[in-house]
Each structure stands twice: as structure tokens, then as C-alpha cells.
Short mmCIF file of C-alpha atoms in Angstrom, two decimals:
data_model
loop_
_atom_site.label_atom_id
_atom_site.label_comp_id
_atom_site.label_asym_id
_atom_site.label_seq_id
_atom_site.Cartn_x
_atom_site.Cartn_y
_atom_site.Cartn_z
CA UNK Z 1 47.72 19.60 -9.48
CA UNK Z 2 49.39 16.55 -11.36
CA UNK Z 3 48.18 12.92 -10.56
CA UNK Z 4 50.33 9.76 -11.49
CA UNK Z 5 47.13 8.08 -11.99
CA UNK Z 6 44.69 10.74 -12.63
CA UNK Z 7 40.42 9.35 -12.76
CA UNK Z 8 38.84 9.22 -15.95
CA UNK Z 9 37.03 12.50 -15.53
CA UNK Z 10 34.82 12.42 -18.65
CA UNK Z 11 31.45 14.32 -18.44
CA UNK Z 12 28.47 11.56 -18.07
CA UNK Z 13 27.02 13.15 -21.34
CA UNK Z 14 29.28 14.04 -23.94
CA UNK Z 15 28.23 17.55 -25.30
CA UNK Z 16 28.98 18.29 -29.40
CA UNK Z 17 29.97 21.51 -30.31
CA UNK Z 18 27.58 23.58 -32.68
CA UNK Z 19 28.44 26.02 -35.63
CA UNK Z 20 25.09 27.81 -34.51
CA UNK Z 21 25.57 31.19 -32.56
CA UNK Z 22 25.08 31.43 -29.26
CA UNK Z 23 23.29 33.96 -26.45
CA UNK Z 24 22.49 33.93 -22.78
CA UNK Z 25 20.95 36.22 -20.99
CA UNK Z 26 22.73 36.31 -17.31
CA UNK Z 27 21.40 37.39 -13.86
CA UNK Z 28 23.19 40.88 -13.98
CA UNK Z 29 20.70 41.42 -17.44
CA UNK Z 30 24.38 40.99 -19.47
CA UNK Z 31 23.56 39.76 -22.67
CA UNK Z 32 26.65 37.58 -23.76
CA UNK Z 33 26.93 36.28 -27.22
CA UNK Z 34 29.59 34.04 -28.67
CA UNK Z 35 30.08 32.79 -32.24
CA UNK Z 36 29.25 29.23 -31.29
CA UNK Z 37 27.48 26.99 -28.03
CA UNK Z 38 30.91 27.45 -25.74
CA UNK Z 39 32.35 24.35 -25.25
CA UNK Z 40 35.68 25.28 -23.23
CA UNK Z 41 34.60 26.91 -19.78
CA UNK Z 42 36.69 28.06 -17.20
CA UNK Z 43 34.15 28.35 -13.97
CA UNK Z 44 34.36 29.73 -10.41
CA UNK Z 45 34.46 26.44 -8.16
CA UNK Z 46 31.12 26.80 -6.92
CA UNK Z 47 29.84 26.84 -9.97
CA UNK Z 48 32.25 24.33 -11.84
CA UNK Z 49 30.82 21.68 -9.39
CA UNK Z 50 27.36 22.60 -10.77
CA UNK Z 51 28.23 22.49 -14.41
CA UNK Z 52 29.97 18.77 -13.72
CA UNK Z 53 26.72 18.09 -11.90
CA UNK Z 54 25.07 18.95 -15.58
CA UNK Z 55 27.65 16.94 -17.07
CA UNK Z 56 29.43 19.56 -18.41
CA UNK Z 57 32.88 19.27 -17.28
CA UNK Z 58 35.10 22.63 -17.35
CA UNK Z 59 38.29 23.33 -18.99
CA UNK Z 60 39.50 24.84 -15.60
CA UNK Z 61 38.58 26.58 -12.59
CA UNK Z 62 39.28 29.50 -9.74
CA UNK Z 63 38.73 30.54 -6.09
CA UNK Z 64 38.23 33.39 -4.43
CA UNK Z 65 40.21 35.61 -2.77
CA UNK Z 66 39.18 33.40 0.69
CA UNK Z 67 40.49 30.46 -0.57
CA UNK Z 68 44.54 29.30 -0.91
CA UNK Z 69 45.99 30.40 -4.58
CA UNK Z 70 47.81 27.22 -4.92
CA UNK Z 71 44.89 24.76 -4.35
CA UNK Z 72 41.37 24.75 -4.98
CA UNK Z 73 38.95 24.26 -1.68
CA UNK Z 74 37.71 20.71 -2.18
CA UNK Z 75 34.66 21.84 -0.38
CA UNK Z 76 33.16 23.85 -2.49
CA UNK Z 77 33.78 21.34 -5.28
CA UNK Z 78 30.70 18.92 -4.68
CA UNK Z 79 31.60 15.96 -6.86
CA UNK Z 80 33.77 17.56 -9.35
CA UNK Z 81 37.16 15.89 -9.55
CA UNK Z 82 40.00 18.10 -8.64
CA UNK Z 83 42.68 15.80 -10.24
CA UNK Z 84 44.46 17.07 -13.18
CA UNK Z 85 41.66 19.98 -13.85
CA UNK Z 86 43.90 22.99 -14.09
CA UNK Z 87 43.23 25.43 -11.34
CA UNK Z 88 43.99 29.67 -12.22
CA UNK Z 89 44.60 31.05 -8.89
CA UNK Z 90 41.83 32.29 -6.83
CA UNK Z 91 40.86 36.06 -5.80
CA UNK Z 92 43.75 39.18 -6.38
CA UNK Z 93 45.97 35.62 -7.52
CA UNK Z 94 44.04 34.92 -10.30
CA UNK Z 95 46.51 34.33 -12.71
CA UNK Z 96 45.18 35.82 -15.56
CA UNK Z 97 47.42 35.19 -18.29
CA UNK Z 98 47.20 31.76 -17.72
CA UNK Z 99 43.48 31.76 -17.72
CA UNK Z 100 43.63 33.49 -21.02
CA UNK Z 101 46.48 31.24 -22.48
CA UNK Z 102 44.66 28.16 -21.94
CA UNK Z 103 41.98 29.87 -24.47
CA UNK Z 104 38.36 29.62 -22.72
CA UNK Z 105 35.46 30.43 -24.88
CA UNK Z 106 33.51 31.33 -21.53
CA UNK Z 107 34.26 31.91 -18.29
CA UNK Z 108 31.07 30.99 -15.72
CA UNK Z 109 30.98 33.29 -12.30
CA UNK Z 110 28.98 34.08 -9.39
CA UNK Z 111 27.67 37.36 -8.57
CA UNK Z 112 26.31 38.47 -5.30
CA UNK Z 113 24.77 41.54 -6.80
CA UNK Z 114 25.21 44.84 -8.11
CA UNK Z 115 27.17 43.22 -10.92
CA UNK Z 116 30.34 42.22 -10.09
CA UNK Z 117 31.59 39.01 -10.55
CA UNK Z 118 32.71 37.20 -7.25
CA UNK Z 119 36.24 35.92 -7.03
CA UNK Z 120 37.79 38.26 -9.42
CA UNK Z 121 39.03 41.56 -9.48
CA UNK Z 122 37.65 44.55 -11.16
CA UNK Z 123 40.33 45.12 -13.15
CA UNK Z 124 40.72 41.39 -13.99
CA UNK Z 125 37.07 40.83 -14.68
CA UNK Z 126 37.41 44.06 -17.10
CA UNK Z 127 40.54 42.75 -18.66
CA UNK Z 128 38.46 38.86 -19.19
CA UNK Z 129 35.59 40.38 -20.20
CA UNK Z 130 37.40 42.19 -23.00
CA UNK Z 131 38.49 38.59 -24.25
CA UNK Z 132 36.13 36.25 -22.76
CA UNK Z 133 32.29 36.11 -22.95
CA UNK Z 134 31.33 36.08 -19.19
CA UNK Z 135 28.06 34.98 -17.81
CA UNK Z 136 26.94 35.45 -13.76
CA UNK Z 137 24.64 33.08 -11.82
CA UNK Z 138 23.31 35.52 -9.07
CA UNK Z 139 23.46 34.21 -5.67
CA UNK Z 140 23.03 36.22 -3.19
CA UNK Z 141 20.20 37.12 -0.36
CA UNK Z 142 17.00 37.42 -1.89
CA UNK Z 143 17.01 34.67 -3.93
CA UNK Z 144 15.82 31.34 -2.99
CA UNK Z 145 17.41 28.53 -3.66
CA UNK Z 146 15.07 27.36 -6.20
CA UNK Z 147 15.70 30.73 -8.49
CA UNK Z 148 19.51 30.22 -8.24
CA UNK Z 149 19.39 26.17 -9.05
CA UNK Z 150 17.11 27.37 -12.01
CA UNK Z 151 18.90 30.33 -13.50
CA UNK Z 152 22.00 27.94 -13.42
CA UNK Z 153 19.43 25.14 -15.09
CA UNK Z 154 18.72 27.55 -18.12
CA UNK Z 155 22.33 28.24 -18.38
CA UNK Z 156 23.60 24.55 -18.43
CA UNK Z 157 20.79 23.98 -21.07
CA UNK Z 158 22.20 26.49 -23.47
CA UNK Z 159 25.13 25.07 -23.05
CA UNK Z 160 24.30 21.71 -23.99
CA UNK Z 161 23.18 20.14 -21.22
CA UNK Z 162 19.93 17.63 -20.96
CA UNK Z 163 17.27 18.10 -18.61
CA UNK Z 164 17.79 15.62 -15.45
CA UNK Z 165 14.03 14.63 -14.38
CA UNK Z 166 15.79 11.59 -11.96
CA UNK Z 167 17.75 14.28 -10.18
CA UNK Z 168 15.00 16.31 -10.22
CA UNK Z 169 12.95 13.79 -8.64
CA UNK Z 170 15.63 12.96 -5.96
CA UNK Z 171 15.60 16.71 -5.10
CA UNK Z 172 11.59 16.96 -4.68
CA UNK Z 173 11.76 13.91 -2.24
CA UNK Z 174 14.77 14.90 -0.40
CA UNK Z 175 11.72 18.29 0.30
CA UNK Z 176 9.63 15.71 1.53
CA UNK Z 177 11.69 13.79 3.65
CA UNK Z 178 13.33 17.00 5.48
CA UNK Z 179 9.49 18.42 5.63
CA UNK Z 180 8.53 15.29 7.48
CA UNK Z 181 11.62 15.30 10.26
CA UNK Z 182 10.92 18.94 10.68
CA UNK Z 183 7.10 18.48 11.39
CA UNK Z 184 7.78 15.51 13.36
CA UNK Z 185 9.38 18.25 16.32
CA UNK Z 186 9.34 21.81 14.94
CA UNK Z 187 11.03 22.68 18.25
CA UNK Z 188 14.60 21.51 17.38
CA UNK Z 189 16.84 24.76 17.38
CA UNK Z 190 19.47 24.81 14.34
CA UNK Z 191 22.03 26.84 14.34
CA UNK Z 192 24.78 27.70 11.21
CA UNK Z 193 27.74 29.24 11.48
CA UNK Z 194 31.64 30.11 10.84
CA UNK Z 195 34.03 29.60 13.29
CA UNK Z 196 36.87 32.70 12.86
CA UNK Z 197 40.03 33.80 15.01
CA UNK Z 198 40.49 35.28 18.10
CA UNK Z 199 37.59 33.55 20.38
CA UNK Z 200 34.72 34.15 17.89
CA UNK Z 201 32.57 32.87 15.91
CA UNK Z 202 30.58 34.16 12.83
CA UNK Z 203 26.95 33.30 13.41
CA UNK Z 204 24.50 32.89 9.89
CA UNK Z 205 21.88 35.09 9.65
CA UNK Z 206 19.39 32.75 7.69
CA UNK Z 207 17.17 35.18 5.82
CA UNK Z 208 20.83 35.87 4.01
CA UNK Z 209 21.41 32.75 2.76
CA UNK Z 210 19.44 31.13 -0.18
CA UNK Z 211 20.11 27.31 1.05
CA UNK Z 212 19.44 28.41 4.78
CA UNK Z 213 15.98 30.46 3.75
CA UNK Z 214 15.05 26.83 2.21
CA UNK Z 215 15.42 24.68 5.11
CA UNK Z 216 13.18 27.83 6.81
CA UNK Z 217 10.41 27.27 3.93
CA UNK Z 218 10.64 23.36 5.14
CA UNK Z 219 9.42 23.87 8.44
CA UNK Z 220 13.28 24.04 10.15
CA UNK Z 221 13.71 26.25 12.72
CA UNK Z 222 17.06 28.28 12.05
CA UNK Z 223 18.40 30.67 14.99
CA UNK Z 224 18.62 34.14 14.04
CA UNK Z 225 21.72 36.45 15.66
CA UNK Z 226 20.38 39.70 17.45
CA UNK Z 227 20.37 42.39 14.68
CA UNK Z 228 23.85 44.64 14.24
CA UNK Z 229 26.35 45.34 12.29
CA UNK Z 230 26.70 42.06 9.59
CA UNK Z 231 24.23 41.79 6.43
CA UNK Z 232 25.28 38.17 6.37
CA UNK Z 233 27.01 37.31 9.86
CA UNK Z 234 26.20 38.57 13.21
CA UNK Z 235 30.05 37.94 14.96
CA UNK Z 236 29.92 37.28 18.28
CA UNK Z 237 31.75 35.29 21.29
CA UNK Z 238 31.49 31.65 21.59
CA UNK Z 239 29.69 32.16 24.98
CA UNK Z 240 26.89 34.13 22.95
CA UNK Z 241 26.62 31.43 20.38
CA UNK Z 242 26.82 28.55 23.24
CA UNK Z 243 23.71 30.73 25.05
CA UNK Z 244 21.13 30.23 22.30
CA UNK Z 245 21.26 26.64 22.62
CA UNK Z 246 21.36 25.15 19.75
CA UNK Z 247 19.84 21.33 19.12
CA UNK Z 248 21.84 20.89 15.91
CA UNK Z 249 24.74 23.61 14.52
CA UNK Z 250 25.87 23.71 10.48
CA UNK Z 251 29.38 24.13 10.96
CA UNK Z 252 31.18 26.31 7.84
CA UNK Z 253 33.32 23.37 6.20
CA UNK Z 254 35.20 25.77 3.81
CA UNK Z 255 39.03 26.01 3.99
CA UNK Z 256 38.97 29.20 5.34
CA UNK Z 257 37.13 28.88 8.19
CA UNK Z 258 38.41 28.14 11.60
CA UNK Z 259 37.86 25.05 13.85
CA UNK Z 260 35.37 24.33 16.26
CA UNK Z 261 36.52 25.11 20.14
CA UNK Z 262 36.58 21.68 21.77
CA UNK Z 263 34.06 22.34 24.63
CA UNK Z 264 31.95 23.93 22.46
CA UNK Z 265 32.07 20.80 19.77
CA UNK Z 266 31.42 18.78 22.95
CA UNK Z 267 28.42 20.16 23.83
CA UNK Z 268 26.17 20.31 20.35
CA UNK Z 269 25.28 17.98 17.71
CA UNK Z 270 27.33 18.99 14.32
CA UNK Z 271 26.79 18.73 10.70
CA UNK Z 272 28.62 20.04 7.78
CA UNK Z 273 27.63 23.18 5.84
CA UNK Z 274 29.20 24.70 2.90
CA UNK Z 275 27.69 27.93 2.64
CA UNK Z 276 28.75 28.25 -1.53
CA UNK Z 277 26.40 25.61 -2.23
CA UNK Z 278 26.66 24.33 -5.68
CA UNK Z 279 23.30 25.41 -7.67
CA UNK Z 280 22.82 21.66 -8.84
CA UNK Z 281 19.75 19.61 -7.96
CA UNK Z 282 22.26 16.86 -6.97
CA UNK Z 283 24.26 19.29 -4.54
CA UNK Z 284 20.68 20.56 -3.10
CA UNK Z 285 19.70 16.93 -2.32
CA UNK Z 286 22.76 16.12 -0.65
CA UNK Z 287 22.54 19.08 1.68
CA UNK Z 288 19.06 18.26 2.06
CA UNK Z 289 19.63 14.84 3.07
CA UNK Z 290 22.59 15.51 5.82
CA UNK Z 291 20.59 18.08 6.99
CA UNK Z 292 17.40 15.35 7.21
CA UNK Z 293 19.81 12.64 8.91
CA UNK Z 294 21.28 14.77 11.61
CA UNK Z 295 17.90 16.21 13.04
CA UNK Z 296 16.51 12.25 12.79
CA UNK Z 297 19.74 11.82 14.91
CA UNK Z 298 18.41 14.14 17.62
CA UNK Z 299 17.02 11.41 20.11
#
């Protein structure tokens, strides 16, 4: 993770650390309390993008136990620069003594409910949590998209962080925008998914997914797998995702997943999809947007 000529990767706003004591209130209903405003976070990926977003840059990051140990999954890292931001492992790899070495005053997770922070282990997030204030942004099905960018919001304003009303703004009329394409021909067929080994194919099922439920609530019409086994995913042959004919298919962009089969790419119109979103009203616009251009693609 060494760069010869690293970027300057200063936060846009610098934040000042207080004497005052500090609280937050996460999505499991933790309370965490710290001494002081925490001004040295060590985030889960996802959400480290978001906090740069904020322009709160974090001490350090990790993955989960889908992603490599050695390297962080650019993908999931929106605009954050990877270059010379240390990187602890990701899933059972988390290296935890270096985490705790590099003395965090917060570590910032995901959770995708029922209280246990995503990416680490039980007995790692116990171990952290008996040294490290640890606060949760929920996101998982049944929240919209809206309630996780905001619960993140609240948390990036205790921490310092200034309201955004341009970003804001950006995100409203990237709505708009993606309402009007949609309206324009609500019959165009979208499809997201994961490729995965062995001939198949994990297919999204949309009420699941906070970013996917959005586009829904904008008039898109999303493709939903036959019900089974799969709270999330529906997996199922590439045949049986070729058959529900698709006008436009979010492909999974994460390192983990597989690639698309050729004569399947060959066949559909593509766009990128990274289903660990970052809760930022910058990320949100940008999926937004690619979502907006590739249906206006769609002769």
C-alpha cells in the first residue's frame, strides 16, 4: 500500500478536535461515548468512502471477509483514495493488533441487522469493542436509501462534519432526472445481478436492496427472481437470467464477483453496480446518474 508519489489526500474541510465529550446514538440503539469528538477513525470501506465524501478522511480502513486481505476493493471505495491509507485486513484477516496499534479513537461499521457488525468477527468485534468506541450505520433490507444516507448524515455531523446543501441539491436533481427517463418508457426491464462460479449467476432481489428499492420508488422497473431459497439473491442459471429479458442489467462490480459470460454480455445493455453503495449524497448521485445515462442509451 506504499506510493512513490502518493496524492495529497487531505480532507476538503479540515475538522478540529474538541475537548468536549462526545455521544452517538447508532442504528443497533448502542449508545457510544468517547472522552472527546473522535478524530482518528478506522472505517469499513463502504463506509470510509462515505466519511471522505463528508470530508472526513479516516485513519485506516477494512474489508470483509469477501474481499482479498492484502488489498482493499477499489470498488467499494467511491472517491476515497486508496494510496498510502493503511488498510487492516478484511473479514477472519482482520489484523487486529494492527488496527489497535495504530490507536483509533473509533472504529465506523456496517451492520445488516440484529447487531453485528459486518466485516468483522465476533470475537474481534468483542475484543475492539472492549478498546474502541464502535458505532454501526444499518444497512440492510428495510431501509431505504434515504434512512441509511441520513443515519450516516447525523453521524458525520457529530463528528465534525458540515452540512453539504450543493451535494444535497445534486442528489435531489439526479431524482428528477432518473424520474423523467423512467416516465419517458416505464416499460424498460432492468435487471441487477452477481455473476458467481460454476454457470450461474446470482440474480438481485430488489425489495432487498436499499439503492435498488430507490430506483423502484423512481418509477424503474427492476426484475424480480421467482421466490426460493435467497433473502437477498435468487441463484439461478444463466439461461434463466437470459429468459427474463432484460433491457438494461446492473452488473455486481465488486472484486469478488465473477465475470460476465460473453454471449450473455453480447446480448444486453450493461452498467455497473456496486451493491455496498457508499451512504453519501455524492455516491447516491453518481449511481443515480449512470443509472439515468444507460436507460437514455436504450434507443
Amino acid at each position: 500500500m506504499k506510493s512513490e508519489s502518493a496524492p495529497d489526500i487531505s480532507p476538503p474541510t479540515a475538522i478540529a478536535p474538541t475537548a468536549a465529550a462526545w455521544e452517538f446514538t447508532d442504528d443497533r440503539g448502542h449508545l457510544v461515548v468517547a472522552a472527546r469528538r473522535p478524530t482518528r477513525l478506522v472505517a469499513y470501506i463502504q463506509v470510509g468512502a462515505a466519511l471522505w465524501d463528508h470530508g472526513l478522511r479516516p485513519a485506516g480502513i477494512f474489508g470483509s471477509s469477501h474481499d482479498d486481505p492484502a488489498v482493499p476493493d477499489p470498488a467499494k471505495a467511491g472517491e476515497l483514495p486508496l494510496a498510502g491509507l493503511p488498510f487492516y485486513g478484511a473479514g477472519a484477516a482482520l489484523d487486529v493488533d494492527a488496527l489497535l496499534a495504530a490507536d483509533p479513537d473509533l472504529i465506523v461499521a456496517v451492520t445488516y441487522g440484529g447487531g453485528q457488525t459486518y466485516g468483522i468477527t465476533p470475537e474481534a468485534a468483542k475484543h475492539l469493542e472492549e478498546h474502541i468506541p464502535v458505532v454501526a450505520v444499518d444497512v440492510s433490507r428495510g431501509r431505504t436509501l434515504t434512512q441509511v444516507r441520513e443515519s450516516f448524515a447525523q453521524l458525520a455531523r457529530s463528528l465534525g462534519a458540515a452540512a453539504d446543501e450543493a451535494a444535497e441539491a445534486e442528489l435531489t436533481a439526479a431524482e428528477q432526472r432518473l424520474t423523467l427517463r423512467a416516465a419517458a418508457d416505464p416499460r424498460l426491464r432492468v435487471l441487477a445481478l452477481s455473476p458467481a462460479d460454476g454457470g450461474s449467476v446470482h440474480l438481485a432481489r430488489p425489495h432487498a436492496w436499499p439503492d435498488l428499492s430507490e430506483l423502484t420508488g423512481l418509477g424503474v422497473l427492476l426484475l424480480e427472481p421467482a421466490e426460493g431459497p435467497g433473502a437477498n439473491w435468487s441463484t439461478v442459471s444463466w439461461s434463466e437470467a437470459a429468459a427474463l429479458a432484460p433491457d438494461l442489467v446492473l452488473v455486481d462490480v465488486r472484486a469478488h464477483a465473477g465475470a460476465l459470460p460473453a454471449d450473455f454480455a453480447s446480448t444486453v445493455r450493461t452498467a455497473p453496480w456496486n451493491p455496498e453503495l457508499p451512504p453519501s449524497p455524492q455516491a447516491h448521485t453518481r449511481f443515480l446518474d449512470t443509472v439515468t445515462a444507460a436507460l437514455q442509451a436504450i434507443a
